[in-house]
Amino acid sequence: MTYSGRVTVGGPADVHELKDLMITKVAVGPMGNNAYLLRCRATDGQLLIDAADDADTLLGMIGDDGIASVVTTHRHGDHWQALAEVVAATGARTYAGRYDAEGIPVPTDVPVDDGDVIRVGQVELTARHLVGHTPGSIALVYDDPHGHPHVFTGDCLFPGGVGNTRKDPEAFASLMHDVETKIFGVLPDETWVYPGHGNDTTLGAERPHLPEWRARGW
């Protein structure tokens, strides 16, 4: 089956099979949050991005192999509703952006700074600190040596725009700056984008609309 990135709450997961990494996407909770399970093909090590909700679904996706770590992309409550239960069941280490960790009720074992590398087995993910949706939001970039990059953007970048900055012009300017310089400015059009809600996209599909986003202010 070809990966589409289209999932619905209560529906099946979708799996993106790369040479070194398997990415399983599922939608959970009343806000349709996306959670992503990353599995290193060489070691079978696993990492979960956003234990957003519905721990039973997430633990079923994780399976008996467990997970080494959970990364929370930002402090908003819809992205960590199942975090305590998943950590209790798996013993996973917790990661979150340094400036959002205080807003997450489950203790963060590893505060993440811009440029930090987070590993899942032999696969490396680079954290990018994107300020505006929250003070400490992070995106994770996987630069696939066998193909194009993949980036998990949390609520900082979606099809059609950046994340909600609540009509705060300074927060919007900050988020646009970081997304443009740290994501669009360094990654190619083929880069696959996995957002915190909704369908996936690519940087190439979104890049022509950057001036439009700036002009409208959201």
mmCIF file of C-alpha atoms in Angstrom:
data_model
loop_
_atom_site.group_PDB
_atom_site.id
_atom_site.type_symbol
_atom_site.label_atom_id
_atom_site.label_comp_id
_atom_site.label_asym_id
_atom_site.label_seq_id
_atom_site.Cartn_x
_atom_site.Cartn_y
_atom_site.Cartn_z
ATOM 1 C CA MET A 1 0.000 0.000 0.000
ATOM 2 C CA THR A 2 1.247 3.478 -0.871
ATOM 3 C CA TYR A 3 1.551 5.818 2.099
ATOM 4 C CA SER A 4 -0.900 8.744 1.950
ATOM 5 C CA GLY A 5 -0.612 10.286 5.412
ATOM 6 C CA ARG A 6 -4.413 10.458 5.650
ATOM 7 C CA VAL A 7 -5.653 9.002 8.932
ATOM 8 C CA THR A 8 -8.819 9.434 10.985
ATOM 9 C CA VAL A 9 -9.565 8.978 14.667
ATOM 10 C CA GLY A 10 -10.666 5.390 15.201
ATOM 11 C CA GLY A 11 -9.374 4.385 11.787
ATOM 12 C CA PRO A 12 -6.302 2.371 10.853
ATOM 13 C CA ALA A 13 -2.765 3.666 11.047
ATOM 14 C CA ASP A 14 -0.802 4.475 7.898
ATOM 15 C CA VAL A 15 2.793 3.308 7.514
ATOM 16 C CA HIS A 16 5.540 5.086 5.570
ATOM 17 C CA GLU A 17 8.274 2.555 4.882
ATOM 18 C CA LEU A 18 11.713 4.056 4.285
ATOM 19 C CA LYS A 19 14.933 2.107 3.838
ATOM 20 C CA ASP A 20 16.233 2.738 7.370
ATOM 21 C CA LEU A 21 13.087 3.870 9.154
ATOM 22 C CA MET A 22 9.423 2.914 9.436
ATOM 23 C CA ILE A 23 7.010 5.736 10.289
ATOM 24 C CA THR A 24 3.563 4.779 11.561
ATOM 25 C CA LYS A 25 0.970 7.558 11.770
ATOM 26 C CA VAL A 26 -2.263 7.389 13.765
ATOM 27 C CA ALA A 27 -4.902 9.980 14.716
ATOM 28 C CA VAL A 28 -6.193 10.073 18.293
ATOM 29 C CA GLY A 29 -8.354 12.155 20.600
ATOM 30 C CA PRO A 30 -11.137 14.721 20.217
ATOM 31 C CA MET A 31 -8.851 17.182 18.405
ATOM 32 C CA GLY A 32 -7.637 14.643 15.849
ATOM 33 C CA ASN A 33 -4.021 14.728 16.954
ATOM 34 C CA ASN A 34 -1.419 12.851 14.969
ATOM 35 C CA ALA A 35 1.013 10.565 16.790
ATOM 36 C CA TYR A 36 4.003 9.069 14.987
ATOM 37 C CA LEU A 37 5.855 5.881 15.892
ATOM 38 C CA LEU A 38 9.365 5.712 14.413
ATOM 39 C CA ARG A 39 11.100 2.333 14.194
ATOM 40 C CA CYS A 40 14.745 1.854 13.236
ATOM 41 C CA ARG A 41 14.923 -1.041 10.797
ATOM 42 C CA ALA A 42 18.469 -1.990 11.831
ATOM 43 C CA THR A 43 17.857 -2.263 15.578
ATOM 44 C CA ASP A 44 14.040 -2.331 15.973
ATOM 45 C CA GLY A 45 14.406 0.559 18.433
ATOM 46 C CA GLN A 46 11.296 2.744 18.611
ATOM 47 C CA LEU A 47 10.483 6.372 19.410
ATOM 48 C CA LEU A 48 7.045 7.983 19.734
ATOM 49 C CA ILE A 49 6.346 11.571 18.728
ATOM 50 C CA ASP A 50 3.465 13.056 20.782
ATOM 51 C CA ALA A 51 1.637 10.708 23.147
ATOM 52 C CA ALA A 52 -1.365 12.879 22.415
ATOM 53 C CA ASP A 53 -4.335 10.817 23.611
ATOM 54 C CA ASP A 54 -5.862 7.327 23.748
ATOM 55 C CA ALA A 55 -3.042 5.424 25.433
ATOM 56 C CA ASP A 56 -4.598 2.070 24.488
ATOM 57 C CA THR A 57 -4.305 2.868 20.789
ATOM 58 C CA LEU A 58 -0.748 4.138 21.169
ATOM 59 C CA LEU A 59 0.386 1.165 23.258
ATOM 60 C CA GLY A 60 -1.221 -1.209 20.783
ATOM 61 C CA MET A 61 0.706 0.482 17.969
ATOM 62 C CA ILE A 62 3.941 0.303 19.986
ATOM 63 C CA GLY A 63 3.484 -3.402 20.666
ATOM 64 C CA ASP A 64 5.577 -5.719 22.803
ATOM 65 C CA ASP A 65 8.904 -4.210 21.678
ATOM 66 C CA GLY A 66 8.223 -1.057 23.671
ATOM 67 C CA ILE A 67 9.755 2.345 23.030
ATOM 68 C CA ALA A 68 13.002 3.919 24.160
ATOM 69 C CA SER A 69 11.709 7.485 24.153
ATOM 70 C CA VAL A 70 8.770 9.848 23.710
ATOM 71 C CA VAL A 71 9.238 13.307 22.215
ATOM 72 C CA THR A 72 6.563 15.911 22.976
ATOM 73 C CA THR A 73 6.619 18.599 20.292
ATOM 74 C CA HIS A 74 5.153 21.311 22.537
ATOM 75 C CA ARG A 75 3.367 22.038 25.780
ATOM 76 C CA HIS A 76 -0.274 22.249 24.632
ATOM 77 C CA GLY A 77 -2.406 19.731 26.481
ATOM 78 C CA ASP A 78 -3.818 17.949 23.457
ATOM 79 C CA HIS A 79 -0.299 16.680 22.678
ATOM 80 C CA TRP A 80 0.403 14.952 26.022
ATOM 81 C CA GLN A 81 -2.883 13.538 27.341
ATOM 82 C CA ALA A 82 -1.561 9.955 27.135
ATOM 83 C CA LEU A 83 2.047 10.736 28.048
ATOM 84 C CA ALA A 84 1.925 9.673 31.698
ATOM 85 C CA GLU A 85 0.230 6.371 30.888
ATOM 86 C CA VAL A 86 2.553 5.569 27.975
ATOM 87 C CA VAL A 87 5.652 6.352 30.046
ATOM 88 C CA ALA A 88 4.366 4.294 32.968
ATOM 89 C CA ALA A 89 3.745 1.316 30.672
ATOM 90 C CA THR A 90 7.015 1.512 28.731
ATOM 91 C CA GLY A 91 9.592 3.235 30.932
ATOM 92 C CA ALA A 92 10.445 5.498 27.995
ATOM 93 C CA ARG A 93 12.663 8.553 28.440
ATOM 94 C CA THR A 94 10.862 11.829 27.815
ATOM 95 C CA TYR A 95 12.090 14.631 25.568
ATOM 96 C CA ALA A 96 10.635 18.117 25.056
ATOM 97 C CA GLY A 97 11.833 21.574 24.082
ATOM 98 C CA ARG A 98 13.671 23.200 26.980
ATOM 99 C CA TYR A 99 11.336 26.202 27.083
ATOM 100 C CA ASP A 100 8.146 24.105 27.022
ATOM 101 C CA ALA A 101 9.150 21.429 29.525
ATOM 102 C CA GLU A 102 7.738 23.353 32.487
ATOM 103 C CA GLY A 103 4.292 23.339 30.869
ATOM 104 C CA ILE A 104 4.163 19.556 30.513
ATOM 105 C CA PRO A 105 2.994 17.781 33.691
ATOM 106 C CA VAL A 106 5.091 14.668 33.072
ATOM 107 C CA PRO A 107 8.747 15.401 33.948
ATOM 108 C CA THR A 108 11.047 15.869 30.950
ATOM 109 C CA ASP A 109 14.117 13.664 31.234
ATOM 110 C CA VAL A 110 15.976 15.382 28.399
ATOM 111 C CA PRO A 111 15.351 19.102 27.699
ATOM 112 C CA VAL A 112 15.970 19.695 23.992
ATOM 113 C CA ASP A 113 17.765 22.688 22.474
ATOM 114 C CA ASP A 114 17.980 23.822 18.864
ATOM 115 C CA GLY A 115 20.277 21.520 16.885
ATOM 116 C CA ASP A 116 20.238 18.674 19.399
ATOM 117 C CA VAL A 117 20.297 15.161 17.957
ATOM 118 C CA ILE A 118 17.779 12.585 19.169
ATOM 119 C CA ARG A 119 18.427 8.991 18.184
ATOM 120 C CA VAL A 120 16.115 6.085 17.538
ATOM 121 C CA GLY A 121 18.349 3.072 17.074
ATOM 122 C CA GLN A 122 20.861 4.052 14.386
ATOM 123 C CA VAL A 123 18.650 6.832 12.991
ATOM 124 C CA GLU A 124 19.344 10.464 13.924
ATOM 125 C CA LEU A 125 16.741 13.215 14.203
ATOM 126 C CA THR A 126 17.790 16.869 14.484
ATOM 127 C CA ALA A 127 15.646 19.125 16.652
ATOM 128 C CA ARG A 128 14.766 22.595 15.404
ATOM 129 C CA HIS A 129 13.463 25.133 17.922
ATOM 130 C CA LEU A 130 10.564 27.049 16.353
ATOM 131 C CA VAL A 131 9.320 29.913 18.532
ATOM 132 C CA GLY A 132 5.823 31.372 18.265
ATOM 133 C CA HIS A 133 3.127 28.734 18.597
ATOM 134 C CA THR A 134 4.645 28.127 22.028
ATOM 135 C CA PRO A 135 7.968 29.322 23.479
ATOM 136 C CA GLY A 136 9.622 25.919 23.171
ATOM 137 C CA SER A 137 8.047 24.116 20.221
ATOM 138 C CA ILE A 138 10.382 21.750 18.411
ATOM 139 C CA ALA A 139 10.328 20.089 15.012
ATOM 140 C CA LEU A 140 12.325 16.950 14.248
ATOM 141 C CA VAL A 141 14.186 16.564 10.956
ATOM 142 C CA TYR A 142 15.221 13.185 9.556
ATOM 143 C CA ASP A 143 17.670 13.683 6.697
ATOM 144 C CA ASP A 144 17.225 10.350 4.943
ATOM 145 C CA PRO A 145 20.582 9.339 3.387
ATOM 146 C CA HIS A 146 18.695 7.327 0.772
ATOM 147 C CA GLY A 147 16.183 9.983 -0.247
ATOM 148 C CA HIS A 148 14.640 13.319 0.689
ATOM 149 C CA PRO A 149 14.313 14.716 4.230
ATOM 150 C CA HIS A 150 11.318 14.193 6.481
ATOM 151 C CA VAL A 151 10.229 16.715 9.137
ATOM 152 C CA PHE A 152 7.801 16.310 12.028
ATOM 153 C CA THR A 153 6.499 19.814 12.681
ATOM 154 C CA GLY A 154 4.080 19.496 15.598
ATOM 155 C CA ASP A 155 1.745 22.495 15.394
ATOM 156 C CA CYS A 156 4.293 24.845 13.791
ATOM 157 C CA LEU A 157 3.616 24.041 10.135
ATOM 158 C CA PHE A 158 0.551 22.623 8.395
ATOM 159 C CA PRO A 159 -0.783 22.414 4.859
ATOM 160 C CA GLY A 160 -1.841 26.007 4.243
ATOM 161 C CA GLY A 161 0.054 27.843 6.942
ATOM 162 C CA VAL A 162 1.988 28.022 10.178
ATOM 163 C CA GLY A 163 0.509 27.214 13.571
ATOM 164 C CA ASN A 164 -1.900 29.388 15.513
ATOM 165 C CA THR A 165 -0.262 32.420 17.147
ATOM 166 C CA ARG A 166 -3.544 33.831 18.538
ATOM 167 C CA LYS A 167 -3.391 37.080 16.586
ATOM 168 C CA ASP A 168 -0.157 38.053 18.346
ATOM 169 C CA PRO A 169 1.925 39.805 15.654
ATOM 170 C CA GLU A 170 5.215 39.276 17.487
ATOM 171 C CA ALA A 171 4.564 35.555 17.933
ATOM 172 C CA PHE A 172 3.535 35.251 14.282
ATOM 173 C CA ALA A 173 6.632 37.088 13.070
ATOM 174 C CA SER A 174 8.815 34.852 15.235
ATOM 175 C CA LEU A 175 7.208 31.640 14.012
ATOM 176 C CA MET A 176 7.352 32.707 10.358
ATOM 177 C CA HIS A 177 11.009 33.660 10.744
ATOM 178 C CA ASP A 178 11.952 30.341 12.333
ATOM 179 C CA VAL A 179 9.936 28.230 9.901
ATOM 180 C CA GLU A 180 11.382 30.107 6.917
ATOM 181 C CA THR A 181 15.000 30.063 8.081
ATOM 182 C CA LYS A 182 15.217 26.677 9.815
ATOM 183 C CA ILE A 183 12.846 24.646 7.646
ATOM 184 C CA PHE A 184 12.182 26.195 4.217
ATOM 185 C CA GLY A 185 15.585 27.879 4.065
ATOM 186 C CA VAL A 186 17.608 24.701 4.472
ATOM 187 C CA LEU A 187 15.436 21.829 3.248
ATOM 188 C CA PRO A 188 14.436 20.990 -0.344
ATOM 189 C CA ASP A 189 10.989 21.009 -1.885
ATOM 190 C CA GLU A 190 10.808 17.206 -1.715
ATOM 191 C CA THR A 191 10.880 17.309 2.099
ATOM 192 C CA TRP A 192 7.881 15.438 3.510
ATOM 193 C CA VAL A 193 6.032 17.267 6.316
ATOM 194 C CA TYR A 194 4.253 15.372 9.097
ATOM 195 C CA PRO A 195 2.114 17.842 11.099
ATOM 196 C CA GLY A 196 0.499 17.539 14.516
ATOM 197 C CA HIS A 197 -3.014 17.437 13.039
ATOM 198 C CA GLY A 198 -4.447 16.601 9.634
ATOM 199 C CA ASN A 199 -2.871 15.515 6.389
ATOM 200 C CA ASP A 200 0.786 15.555 5.432
ATOM 201 C CA THR A 201 2.271 17.892 2.857
ATOM 202 C CA THR A 202 5.621 18.761 1.279
ATOM 203 C CA LEU A 203 7.693 21.914 1.481
ATOM 204 C CA GLY A 204 7.384 22.267 -2.273
ATOM 205 C CA ALA A 205 3.591 22.406 -2.040
ATOM 206 C CA GLU A 206 3.720 25.104 0.631
ATOM 207 C CA ARG A 207 6.720 27.220 -0.408
ATOM 208 C CA PRO A 208 4.899 29.317 -3.061
ATOM 209 C CA HIS A 209 2.436 30.484 -0.408
ATOM 210 C CA LEU A 210 4.931 31.923 2.091
ATOM 211 C CA PRO A 211 4.417 35.544 0.908
ATOM 212 C CA GLU A 212 0.648 35.044 1.185
ATOM 213 C CA TRP A 213 0.980 33.793 4.766
ATOM 214 C CA ARG A 214 3.146 36.748 5.700
ATOM 215 C CA ALA A 215 0.703 39.214 4.141
ATOM 216 C CA ARG A 216 -2.356 37.806 5.905
ATOM 217 C CA GLY A 217 -0.597 37.547 9.284
ATOM 218 C CA TRP A 218 -1.634 33.997 10.174
#
